[in-house]
Coordinates of C-alpha atoms in Angstrom, one line a residue:
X1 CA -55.4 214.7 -60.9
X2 CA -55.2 214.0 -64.7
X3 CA -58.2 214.9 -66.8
X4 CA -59.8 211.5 -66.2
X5 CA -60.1 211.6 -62.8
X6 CA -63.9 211.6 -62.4
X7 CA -65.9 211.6 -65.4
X8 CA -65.7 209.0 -67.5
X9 CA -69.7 209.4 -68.4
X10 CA -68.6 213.0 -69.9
X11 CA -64.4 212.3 -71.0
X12 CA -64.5 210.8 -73.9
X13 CA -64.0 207.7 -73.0
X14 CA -66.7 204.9 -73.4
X15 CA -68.1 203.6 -69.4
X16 CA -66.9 200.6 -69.7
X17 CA -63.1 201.6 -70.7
X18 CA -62.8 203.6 -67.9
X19 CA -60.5 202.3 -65.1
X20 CA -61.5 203.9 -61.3
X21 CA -57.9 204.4 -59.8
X22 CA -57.0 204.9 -56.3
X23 CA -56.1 208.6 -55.1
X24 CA -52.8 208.6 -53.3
X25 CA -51.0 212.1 -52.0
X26 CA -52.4 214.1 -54.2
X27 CA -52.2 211.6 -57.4
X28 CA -53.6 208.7 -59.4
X29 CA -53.1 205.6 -59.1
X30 CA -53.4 202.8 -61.5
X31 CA -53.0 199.1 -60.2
X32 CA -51.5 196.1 -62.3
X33 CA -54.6 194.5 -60.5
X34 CA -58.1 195.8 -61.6
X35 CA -62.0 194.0 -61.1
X36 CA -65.1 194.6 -63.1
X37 CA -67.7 197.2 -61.7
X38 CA -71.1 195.8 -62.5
X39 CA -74.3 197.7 -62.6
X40 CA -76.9 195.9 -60.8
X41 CA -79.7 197.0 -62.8
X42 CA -78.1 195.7 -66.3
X43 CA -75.8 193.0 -65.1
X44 CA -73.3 194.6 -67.0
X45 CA -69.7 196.1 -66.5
X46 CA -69.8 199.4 -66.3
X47 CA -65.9 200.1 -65.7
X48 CA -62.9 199.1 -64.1
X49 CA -61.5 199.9 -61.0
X50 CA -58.2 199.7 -59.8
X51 CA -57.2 197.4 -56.8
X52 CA -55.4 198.4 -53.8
X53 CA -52.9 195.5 -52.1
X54 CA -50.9 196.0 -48.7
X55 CA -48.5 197.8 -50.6
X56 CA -51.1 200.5 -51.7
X57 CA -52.5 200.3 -48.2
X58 CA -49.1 201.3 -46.3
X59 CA -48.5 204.0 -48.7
X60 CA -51.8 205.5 -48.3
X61 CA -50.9 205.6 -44.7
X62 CA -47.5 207.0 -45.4
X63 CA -48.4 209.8 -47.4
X64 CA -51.5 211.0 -44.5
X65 CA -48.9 210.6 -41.9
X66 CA -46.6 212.7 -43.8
X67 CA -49.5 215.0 -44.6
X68 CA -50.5 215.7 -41.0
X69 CA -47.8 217.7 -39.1
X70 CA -48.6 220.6 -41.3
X71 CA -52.6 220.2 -41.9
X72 CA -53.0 219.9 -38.2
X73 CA -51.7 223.4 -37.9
X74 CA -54.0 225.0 -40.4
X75 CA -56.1 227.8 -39.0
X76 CA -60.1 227.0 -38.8
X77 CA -60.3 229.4 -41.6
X78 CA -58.4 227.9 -43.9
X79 CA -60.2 224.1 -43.6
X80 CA -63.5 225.9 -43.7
X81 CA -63.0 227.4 -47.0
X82 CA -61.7 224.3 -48.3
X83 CA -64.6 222.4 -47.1
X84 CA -67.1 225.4 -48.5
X85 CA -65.4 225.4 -51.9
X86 CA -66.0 221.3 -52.1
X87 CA -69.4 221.7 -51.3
X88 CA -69.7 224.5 -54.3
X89 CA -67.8 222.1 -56.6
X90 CA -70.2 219.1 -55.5
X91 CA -73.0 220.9 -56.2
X92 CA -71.9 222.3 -59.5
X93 CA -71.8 218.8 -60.8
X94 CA -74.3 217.3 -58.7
X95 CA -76.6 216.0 -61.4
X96 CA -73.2 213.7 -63.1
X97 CA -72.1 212.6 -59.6
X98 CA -75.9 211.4 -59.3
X99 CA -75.9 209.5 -62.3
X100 CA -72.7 207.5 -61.5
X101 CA -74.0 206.8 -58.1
X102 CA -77.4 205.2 -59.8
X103 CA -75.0 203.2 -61.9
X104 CA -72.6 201.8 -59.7
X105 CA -75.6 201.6 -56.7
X106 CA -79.0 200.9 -58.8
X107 CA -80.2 203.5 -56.7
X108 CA -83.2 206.1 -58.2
X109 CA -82.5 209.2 -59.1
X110 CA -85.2 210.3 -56.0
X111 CA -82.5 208.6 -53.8
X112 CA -79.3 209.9 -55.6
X113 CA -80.2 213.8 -56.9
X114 CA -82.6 213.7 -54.6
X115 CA -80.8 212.8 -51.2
X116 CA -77.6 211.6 -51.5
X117 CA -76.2 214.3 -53.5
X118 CA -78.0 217.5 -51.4
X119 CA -77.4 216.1 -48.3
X120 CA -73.3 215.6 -48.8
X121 CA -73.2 219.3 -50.0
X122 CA -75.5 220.2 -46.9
X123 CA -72.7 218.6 -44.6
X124 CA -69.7 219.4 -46.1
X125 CA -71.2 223.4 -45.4
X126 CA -72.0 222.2 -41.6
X127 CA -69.2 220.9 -41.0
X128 CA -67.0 223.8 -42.3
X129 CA -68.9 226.0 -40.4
X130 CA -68.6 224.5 -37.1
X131 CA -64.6 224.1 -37.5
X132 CA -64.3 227.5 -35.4
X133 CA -66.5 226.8 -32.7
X134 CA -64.4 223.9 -31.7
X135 CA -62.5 224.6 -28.3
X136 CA -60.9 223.6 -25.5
X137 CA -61.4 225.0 -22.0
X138 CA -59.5 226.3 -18.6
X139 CA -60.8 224.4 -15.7
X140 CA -59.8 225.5 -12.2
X141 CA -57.2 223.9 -10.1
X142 CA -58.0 222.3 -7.0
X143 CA -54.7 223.7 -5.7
X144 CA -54.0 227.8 -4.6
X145 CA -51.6 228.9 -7.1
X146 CA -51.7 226.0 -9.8
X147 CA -53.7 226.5 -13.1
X148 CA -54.4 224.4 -16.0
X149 CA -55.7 224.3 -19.1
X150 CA -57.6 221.7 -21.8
X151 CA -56.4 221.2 -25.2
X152 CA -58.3 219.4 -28.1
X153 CA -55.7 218.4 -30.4
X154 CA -56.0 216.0 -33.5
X155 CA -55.7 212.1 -33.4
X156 CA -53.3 211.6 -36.3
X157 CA -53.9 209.7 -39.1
X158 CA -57.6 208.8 -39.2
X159 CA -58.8 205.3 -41.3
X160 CA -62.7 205.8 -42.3
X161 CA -64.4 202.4 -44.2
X162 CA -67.4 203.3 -45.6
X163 CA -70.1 201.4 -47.7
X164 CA -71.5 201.1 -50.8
X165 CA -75.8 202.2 -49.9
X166 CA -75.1 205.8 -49.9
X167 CA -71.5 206.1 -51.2
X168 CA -71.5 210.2 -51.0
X169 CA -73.3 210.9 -47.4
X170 CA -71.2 208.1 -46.2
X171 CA -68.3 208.1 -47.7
X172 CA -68.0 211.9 -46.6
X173 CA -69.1 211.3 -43.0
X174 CA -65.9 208.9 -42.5
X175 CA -63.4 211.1 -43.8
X176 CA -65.0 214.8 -43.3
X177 CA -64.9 215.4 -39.5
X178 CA -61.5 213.6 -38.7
X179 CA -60.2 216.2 -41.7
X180 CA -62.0 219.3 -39.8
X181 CA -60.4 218.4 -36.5
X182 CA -57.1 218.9 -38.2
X183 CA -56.7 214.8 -38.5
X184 CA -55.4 213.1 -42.0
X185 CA -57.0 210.3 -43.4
X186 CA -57.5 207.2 -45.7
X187 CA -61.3 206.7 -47.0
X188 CA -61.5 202.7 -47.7
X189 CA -64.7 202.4 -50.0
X190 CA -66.6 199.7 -51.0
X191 CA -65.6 197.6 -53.7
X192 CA -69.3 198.1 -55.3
X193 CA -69.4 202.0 -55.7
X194 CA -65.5 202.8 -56.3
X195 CA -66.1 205.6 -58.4
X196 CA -68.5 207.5 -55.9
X197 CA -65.6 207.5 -53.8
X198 CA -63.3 208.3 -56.0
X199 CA -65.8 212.1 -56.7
X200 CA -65.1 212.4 -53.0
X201 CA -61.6 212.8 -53.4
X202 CA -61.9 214.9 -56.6
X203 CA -64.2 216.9 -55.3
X204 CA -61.1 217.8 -52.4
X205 CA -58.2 217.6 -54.7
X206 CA -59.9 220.5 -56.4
X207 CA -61.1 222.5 -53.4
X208 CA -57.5 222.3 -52.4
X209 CA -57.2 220.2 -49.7
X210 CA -53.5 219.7 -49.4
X211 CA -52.0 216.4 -50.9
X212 CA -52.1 213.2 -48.2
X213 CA -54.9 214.7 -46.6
X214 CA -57.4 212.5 -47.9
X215 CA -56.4 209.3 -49.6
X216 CA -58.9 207.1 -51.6
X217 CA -58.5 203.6 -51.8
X218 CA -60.5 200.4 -52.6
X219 CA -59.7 196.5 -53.3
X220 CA -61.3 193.1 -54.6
X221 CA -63.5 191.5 -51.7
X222 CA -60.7 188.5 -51.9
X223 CA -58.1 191.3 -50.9
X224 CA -59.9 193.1 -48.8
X225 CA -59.2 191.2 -45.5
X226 CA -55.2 191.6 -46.1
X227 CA -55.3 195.8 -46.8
X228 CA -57.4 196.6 -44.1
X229 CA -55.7 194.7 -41.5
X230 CA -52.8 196.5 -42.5
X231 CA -54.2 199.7 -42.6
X232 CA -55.5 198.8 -38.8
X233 CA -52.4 197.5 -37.6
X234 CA -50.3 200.2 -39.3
X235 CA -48.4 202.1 -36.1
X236 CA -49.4 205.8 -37.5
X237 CA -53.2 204.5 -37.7
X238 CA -54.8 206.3 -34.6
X239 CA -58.7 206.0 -34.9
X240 CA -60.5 204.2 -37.3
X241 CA -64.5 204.6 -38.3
X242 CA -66.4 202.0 -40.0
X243 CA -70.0 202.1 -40.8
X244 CA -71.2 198.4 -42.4
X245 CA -72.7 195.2 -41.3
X246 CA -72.7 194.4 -37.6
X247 CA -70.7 191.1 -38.5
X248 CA -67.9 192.9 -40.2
X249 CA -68.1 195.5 -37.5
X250 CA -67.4 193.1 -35.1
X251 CA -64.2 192.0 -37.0
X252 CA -62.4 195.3 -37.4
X253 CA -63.5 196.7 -33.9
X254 CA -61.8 192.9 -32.7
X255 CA -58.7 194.3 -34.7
X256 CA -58.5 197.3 -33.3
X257 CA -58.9 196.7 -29.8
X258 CA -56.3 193.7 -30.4
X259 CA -54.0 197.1 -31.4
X260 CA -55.2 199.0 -28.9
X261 CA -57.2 201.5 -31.0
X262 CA -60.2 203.6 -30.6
X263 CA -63.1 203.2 -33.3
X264 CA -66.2 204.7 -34.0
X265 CA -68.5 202.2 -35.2
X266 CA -72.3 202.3 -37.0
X267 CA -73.1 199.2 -38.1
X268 CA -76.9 197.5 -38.9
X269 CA -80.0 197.8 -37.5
X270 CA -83.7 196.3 -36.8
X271 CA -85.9 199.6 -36.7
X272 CA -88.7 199.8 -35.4
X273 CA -92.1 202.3 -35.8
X274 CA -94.3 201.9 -33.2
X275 CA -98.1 203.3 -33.9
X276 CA -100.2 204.3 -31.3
X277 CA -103.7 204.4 -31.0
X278 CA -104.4 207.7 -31.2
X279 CA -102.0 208.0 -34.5
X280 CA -103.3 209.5 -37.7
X281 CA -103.1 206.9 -39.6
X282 CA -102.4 207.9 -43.2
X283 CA -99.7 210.0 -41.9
X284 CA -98.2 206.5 -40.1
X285 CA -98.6 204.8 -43.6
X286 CA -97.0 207.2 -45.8
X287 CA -93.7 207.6 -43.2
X288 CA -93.9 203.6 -43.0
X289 CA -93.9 203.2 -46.7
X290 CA -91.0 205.3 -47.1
X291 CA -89.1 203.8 -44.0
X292 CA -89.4 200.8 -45.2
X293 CA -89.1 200.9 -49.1
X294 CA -86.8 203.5 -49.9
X295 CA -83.5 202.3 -51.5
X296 CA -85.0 198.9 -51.4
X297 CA -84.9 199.2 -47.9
X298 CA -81.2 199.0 -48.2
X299 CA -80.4 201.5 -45.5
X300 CA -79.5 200.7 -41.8
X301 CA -82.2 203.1 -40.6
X302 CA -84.9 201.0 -42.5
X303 CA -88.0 200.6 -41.2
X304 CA -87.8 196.8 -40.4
X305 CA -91.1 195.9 -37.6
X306 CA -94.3 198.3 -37.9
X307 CA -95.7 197.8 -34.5
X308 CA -99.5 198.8 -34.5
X309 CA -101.9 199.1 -32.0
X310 CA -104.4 196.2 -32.3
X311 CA -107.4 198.4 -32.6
X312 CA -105.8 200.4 -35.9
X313 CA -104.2 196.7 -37.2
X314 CA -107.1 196.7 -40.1
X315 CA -107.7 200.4 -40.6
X316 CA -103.5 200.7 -40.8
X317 CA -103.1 197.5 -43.3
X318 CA -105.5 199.4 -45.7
X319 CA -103.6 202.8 -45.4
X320 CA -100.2 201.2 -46.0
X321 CA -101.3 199.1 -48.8
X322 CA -102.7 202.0 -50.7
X323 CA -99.8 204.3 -49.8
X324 CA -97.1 201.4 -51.1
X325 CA -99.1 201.3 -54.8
X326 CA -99.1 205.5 -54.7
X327 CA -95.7 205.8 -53.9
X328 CA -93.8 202.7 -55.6
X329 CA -96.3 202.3 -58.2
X330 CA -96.3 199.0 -59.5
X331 CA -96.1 199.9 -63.1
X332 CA -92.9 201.7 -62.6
X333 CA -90.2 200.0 -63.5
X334 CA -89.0 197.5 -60.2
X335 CA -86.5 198.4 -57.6
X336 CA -83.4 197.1 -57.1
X337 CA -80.9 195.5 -54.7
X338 CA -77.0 195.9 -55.3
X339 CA -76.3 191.9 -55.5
X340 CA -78.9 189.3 -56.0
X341 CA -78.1 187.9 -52.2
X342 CA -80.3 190.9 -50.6
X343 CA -82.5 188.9 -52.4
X344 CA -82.3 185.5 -51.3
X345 CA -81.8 186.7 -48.1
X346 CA -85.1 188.3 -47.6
X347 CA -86.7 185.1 -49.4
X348 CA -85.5 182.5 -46.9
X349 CA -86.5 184.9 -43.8
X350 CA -90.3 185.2 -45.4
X351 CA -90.4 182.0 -46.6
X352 CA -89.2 180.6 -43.1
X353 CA -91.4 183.2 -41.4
X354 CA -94.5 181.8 -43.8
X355 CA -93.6 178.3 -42.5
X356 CA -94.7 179.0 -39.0
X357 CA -97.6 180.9 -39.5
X358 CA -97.2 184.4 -41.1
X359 CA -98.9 185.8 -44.1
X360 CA -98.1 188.2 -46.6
X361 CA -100.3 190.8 -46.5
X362 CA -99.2 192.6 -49.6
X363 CA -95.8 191.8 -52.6
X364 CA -95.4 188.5 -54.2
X365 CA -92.6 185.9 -53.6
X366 CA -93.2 184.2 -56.7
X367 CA -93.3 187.1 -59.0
X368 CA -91.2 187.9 -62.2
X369 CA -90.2 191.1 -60.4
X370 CA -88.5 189.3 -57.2
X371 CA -85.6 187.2 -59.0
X372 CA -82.0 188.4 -59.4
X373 CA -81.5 192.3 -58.0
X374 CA -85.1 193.3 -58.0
X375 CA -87.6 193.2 -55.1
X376 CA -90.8 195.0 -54.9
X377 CA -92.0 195.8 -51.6
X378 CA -93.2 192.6 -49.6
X379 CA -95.2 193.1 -46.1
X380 CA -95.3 190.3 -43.9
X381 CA -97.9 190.2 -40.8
X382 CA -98.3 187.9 -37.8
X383 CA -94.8 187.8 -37.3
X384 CA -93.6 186.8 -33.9
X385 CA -90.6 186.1 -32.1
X386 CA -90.1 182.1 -32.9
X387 CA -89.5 183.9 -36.2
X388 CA -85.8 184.5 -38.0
X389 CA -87.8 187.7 -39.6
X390 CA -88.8 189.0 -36.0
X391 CA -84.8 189.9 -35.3
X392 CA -82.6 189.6 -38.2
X393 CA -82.3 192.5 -40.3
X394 CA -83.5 191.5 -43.4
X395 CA -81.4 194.9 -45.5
X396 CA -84.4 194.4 -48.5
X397 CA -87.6 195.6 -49.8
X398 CA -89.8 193.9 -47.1
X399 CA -91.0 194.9 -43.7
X400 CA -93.0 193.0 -40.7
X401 CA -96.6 194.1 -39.5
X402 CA -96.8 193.2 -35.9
X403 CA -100.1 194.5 -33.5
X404 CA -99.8 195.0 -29.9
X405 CA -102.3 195.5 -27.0
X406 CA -101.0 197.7 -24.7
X407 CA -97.9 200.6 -24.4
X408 CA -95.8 198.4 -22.6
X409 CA -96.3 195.5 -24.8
X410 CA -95.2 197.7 -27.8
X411 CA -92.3 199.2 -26.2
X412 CA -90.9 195.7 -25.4
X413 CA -91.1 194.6 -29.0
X414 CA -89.4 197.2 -30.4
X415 CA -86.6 197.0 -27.6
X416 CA -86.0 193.0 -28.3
X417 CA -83.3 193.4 -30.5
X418 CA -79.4 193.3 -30.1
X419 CA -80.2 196.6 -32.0
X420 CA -80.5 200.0 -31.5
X421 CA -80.0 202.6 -34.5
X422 CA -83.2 204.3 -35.0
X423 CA -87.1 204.3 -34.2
X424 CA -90.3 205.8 -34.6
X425 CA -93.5 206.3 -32.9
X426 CA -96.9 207.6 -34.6
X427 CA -99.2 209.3 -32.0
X428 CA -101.1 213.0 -32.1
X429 CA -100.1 213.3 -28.3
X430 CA -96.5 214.6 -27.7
X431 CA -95.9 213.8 -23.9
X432 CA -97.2 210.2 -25.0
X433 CA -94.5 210.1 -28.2
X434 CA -91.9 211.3 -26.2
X435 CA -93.0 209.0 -23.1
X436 CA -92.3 206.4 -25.3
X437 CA -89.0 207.8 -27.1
X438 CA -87.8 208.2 -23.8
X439 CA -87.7 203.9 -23.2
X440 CA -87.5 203.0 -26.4
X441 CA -83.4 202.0 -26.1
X442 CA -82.1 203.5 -29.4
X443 CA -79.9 206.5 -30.9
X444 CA -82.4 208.2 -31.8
X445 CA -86.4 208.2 -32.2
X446 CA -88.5 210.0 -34.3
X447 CA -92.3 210.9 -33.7
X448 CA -94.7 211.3 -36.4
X449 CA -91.6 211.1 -39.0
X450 CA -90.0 207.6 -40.7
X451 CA -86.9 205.9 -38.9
X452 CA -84.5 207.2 -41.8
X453 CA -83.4 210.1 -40.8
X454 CA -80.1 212.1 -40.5
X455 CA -79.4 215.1 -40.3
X456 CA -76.0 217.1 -40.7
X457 CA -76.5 219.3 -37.3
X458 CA -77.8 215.9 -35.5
X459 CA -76.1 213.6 -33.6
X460 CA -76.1 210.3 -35.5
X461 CA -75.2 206.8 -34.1
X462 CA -76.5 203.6 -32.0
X463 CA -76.6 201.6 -29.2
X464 CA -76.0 197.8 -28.7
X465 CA -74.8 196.0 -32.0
X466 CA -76.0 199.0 -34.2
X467 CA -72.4 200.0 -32.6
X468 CA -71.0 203.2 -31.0
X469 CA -70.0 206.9 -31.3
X470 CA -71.1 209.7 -33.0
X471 CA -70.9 211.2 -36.4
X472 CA -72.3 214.4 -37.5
X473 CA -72.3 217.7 -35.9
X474 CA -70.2 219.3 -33.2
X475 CA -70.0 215.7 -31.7
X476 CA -68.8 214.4 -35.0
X477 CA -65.5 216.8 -34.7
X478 CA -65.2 216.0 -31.4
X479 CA -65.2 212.2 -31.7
X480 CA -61.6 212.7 -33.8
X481 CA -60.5 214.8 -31.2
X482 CA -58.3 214.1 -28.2
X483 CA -58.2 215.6 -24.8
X484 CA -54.5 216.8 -23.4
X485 CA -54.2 218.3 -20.2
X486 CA -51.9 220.8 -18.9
X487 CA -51.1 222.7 -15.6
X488 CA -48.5 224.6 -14.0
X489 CA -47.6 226.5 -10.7
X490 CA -47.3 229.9 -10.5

């Protein structure tokens, strides 16, 4: 990497004449075609970033399938250390990475320092430490005299497309356990947080990860559906991972089956926190607020319906309201969306929602603070199902309050949806939480905790159109590993 390659806040060089290039075995690479990269905060370019075309696309492919006859032979120990010394050189620049993230993102520095940044280090250290524990197994033959024996071996050359809401957890995730299972790869970022991706593959580069492991690419949205449906159709492309919208989701995973290819898929979601009526409420409110509002509830774990027990619906409205001006305090300065189209979106789905009967119980539509990238929090009650806001995921600062009479009732809300990424349910009796968890048809379900959360050592994925497969964890590895048998007589 030249001297450039990931700091253009601290090189020298002014923000805005720094160009974002793609990372391609090992080096950088500068495009005849760049786009602007435009902070949603200001409205103003920030940098450059180069462009990828189909002919960046194959070579990215080239060089990882060149890459991976040797890196799928490495010893555990030798990707663990790698992957320990990129967590150490994350962290030791944690607070600059943070800062480009809240630039390219708008994110806060509560949801860049705070989370993004800790929680990539946290998983590039649990993922190196599982790499040993990853094995294959000797079954017995049904046959006197025959044997056999289970290999896990490595897919090949692994495509990962990752977005722009939390650039570094997500951007690792789709790269970090095809690379542990001895797999090369091509991370395809988001057009709107190039330069987050681009730490990723510093970050490696200087951890020594060998050159083609990991390539870095990105590309103008009016290229974007040419390079990636050459990077899917590419014959040394074995597996690819996207995690995205549920209608682009649908496209690539269309692709790839066309091409016969496995993905692993986590796309959007419509989460739901159900409250009982035995839940402490304040608790409920505070893990609603910040399941709802965080990242301008730009996150596909969002809390998106509360579902609260009718007998609580006053006590609850109270709570929330009180815990939504505590924790995203009016007077401090107003969150925002990446593009101002999170914004109408959520607009037309409360102003349609407001048309047939549904109020806003707290937020403003017509406020100074809801034009353009910024939203304050917005919560809508007596929302029903002849509403677009009932089962669309809104992806914005604004969340449904919707009561319920009895356990049943609640549990078939929630489960109305094509999706199923994450839930939560608010009660001070356990068998009762996890009575519900158990029929609540998700990935995973929290009790007394917010629907955002992931964890490194957990299991993390969904069901229905919130898509399929696994990241994190041992079942992370294992979803970029494939199965070979072999037996023999004696």
């Amino acid at each position: 990497m030249s001297k450039d390659s990931t700091n253009g806040i601290s090189n020298g060089h002014s923000p805005h004449e720094y160009t974002v290039p793609l990372q391609i075995n090992g080096k950088e690479v500068q495009t005849n075609i760049k786009y602007d990269v435009v902070s949603p905060e200001t409205g103003k370019v920030i940098w450059q970033s180069s462009s990828a075309d189909k002919a960046d696309a194959i070579k990215a492919v080239e060089a990882a399938h060149a890459a991976f006859p040797s890196w799928s032979k490495t010893k555990p120990a030798t990707r663990r250390d790698i992957f320990i010394k990129a967590a150490d050189i994350f962290a030791a620049s944690a607070d600059e990475y943070a800062e480009i993230m809240m630039n390219e993102t708008g994110a806060t520095s509560v949801t860049a320092a705070g989370f993004n940044v800790p929680s990539s280090i946290e998983m590039l250290r649990d993922v190196g430490g599982r790499i040993a524990t990853v094995t294959g197994y000797v079954p017995v033959a049904a046959e006197q005299g025959k044997s056999a024996i289970v290999y896990k071996e490595p897919y090949g050359v692994v495509l990962g497309i990752a977005p722009w809401n939390a650039p570094y957890i997500l951007g690792f995730r789709a790269v970090i356990y095809a690379i542990a299972g001895g797999n090369t790869t091509i991370l395809k970022g988001s057009e709107l947080s190039p330069r987050c991706f681009e730490v990723i593959g510093s970050v490696f580069t200087k951890a020594g990860l060998p050159d083609g492991v990991l390539n870095v690419i990105s590309c103008r949205p009016q290229d974007a559906a040419e390079v990636t449906t050459a990077l899917i159709e590419h014959a040394a492309v074995k597996k690819i991972n996207f995690t995205g919208s549920t209608a682009v989701g649908s496209i690539i995973a269309a692709q790839a089956g066309k091409n016969l290819k496995p993905v692993l898929m986590e796309l959007g979601g419509k989460a739901p926190a159900i409250i009982l009526k035995d839940a402490d409420i304040k608790k409920a409110a505070h893990w609603c607020t910040l399941g709802a509002f965080s990242n301008t509830g730009q996150i596909c774990m969002s809390t998106e319906k509360i579902i609260v027990h009718s007998s609580l619906a006053s006590s609850f409205s109270t709570a929330f309201k009180e815990s939504i001006s505590q924790i995203f305090n009016p007077e401090e300065p107003c969150p925002v969306l990446i593009t101002p189209a999170g914004g109408t979106k959520n607009k037309t789905l409360i102003n349609e929602a407001l048309s047939k009967g549904a109020k806003i119980l707290t937020g403003d539509l017509d406020s100074q603070d809801f034009a353009g990238t910024r939203m304050r929090p917005i919560v809508v009650e007596g929302v029903t199902k002849e509403m677009d806001l009932f089962y669309q995921e809104s992806f914005g600062n604004s969340v449904s309050l919707i009561t319920f009479e009895s356990e049943e009732e609640a549990i078939e809300m929630a489960n109305d949806t094509e999706y199923g990424l994450s839930a939560s349910v608010f009660t001070e009796d356990l068998a009762a939480g996890l009575r519900v968890a158990r029929q609540i048809e998700s990935g995973a379900v929290h009790v007394n905790n917010m629907t955002v959360h992931d964890e490194a050592n957990l299991p993390h994925g969904g069901v229905g159109k919130s898509g399929f497969g696994r990241f994190n964890g041992t079942a992370g590895i294992e979803e970029f590993l494939k199965m070979k048998t072999v037996t023999w007589t004696d």
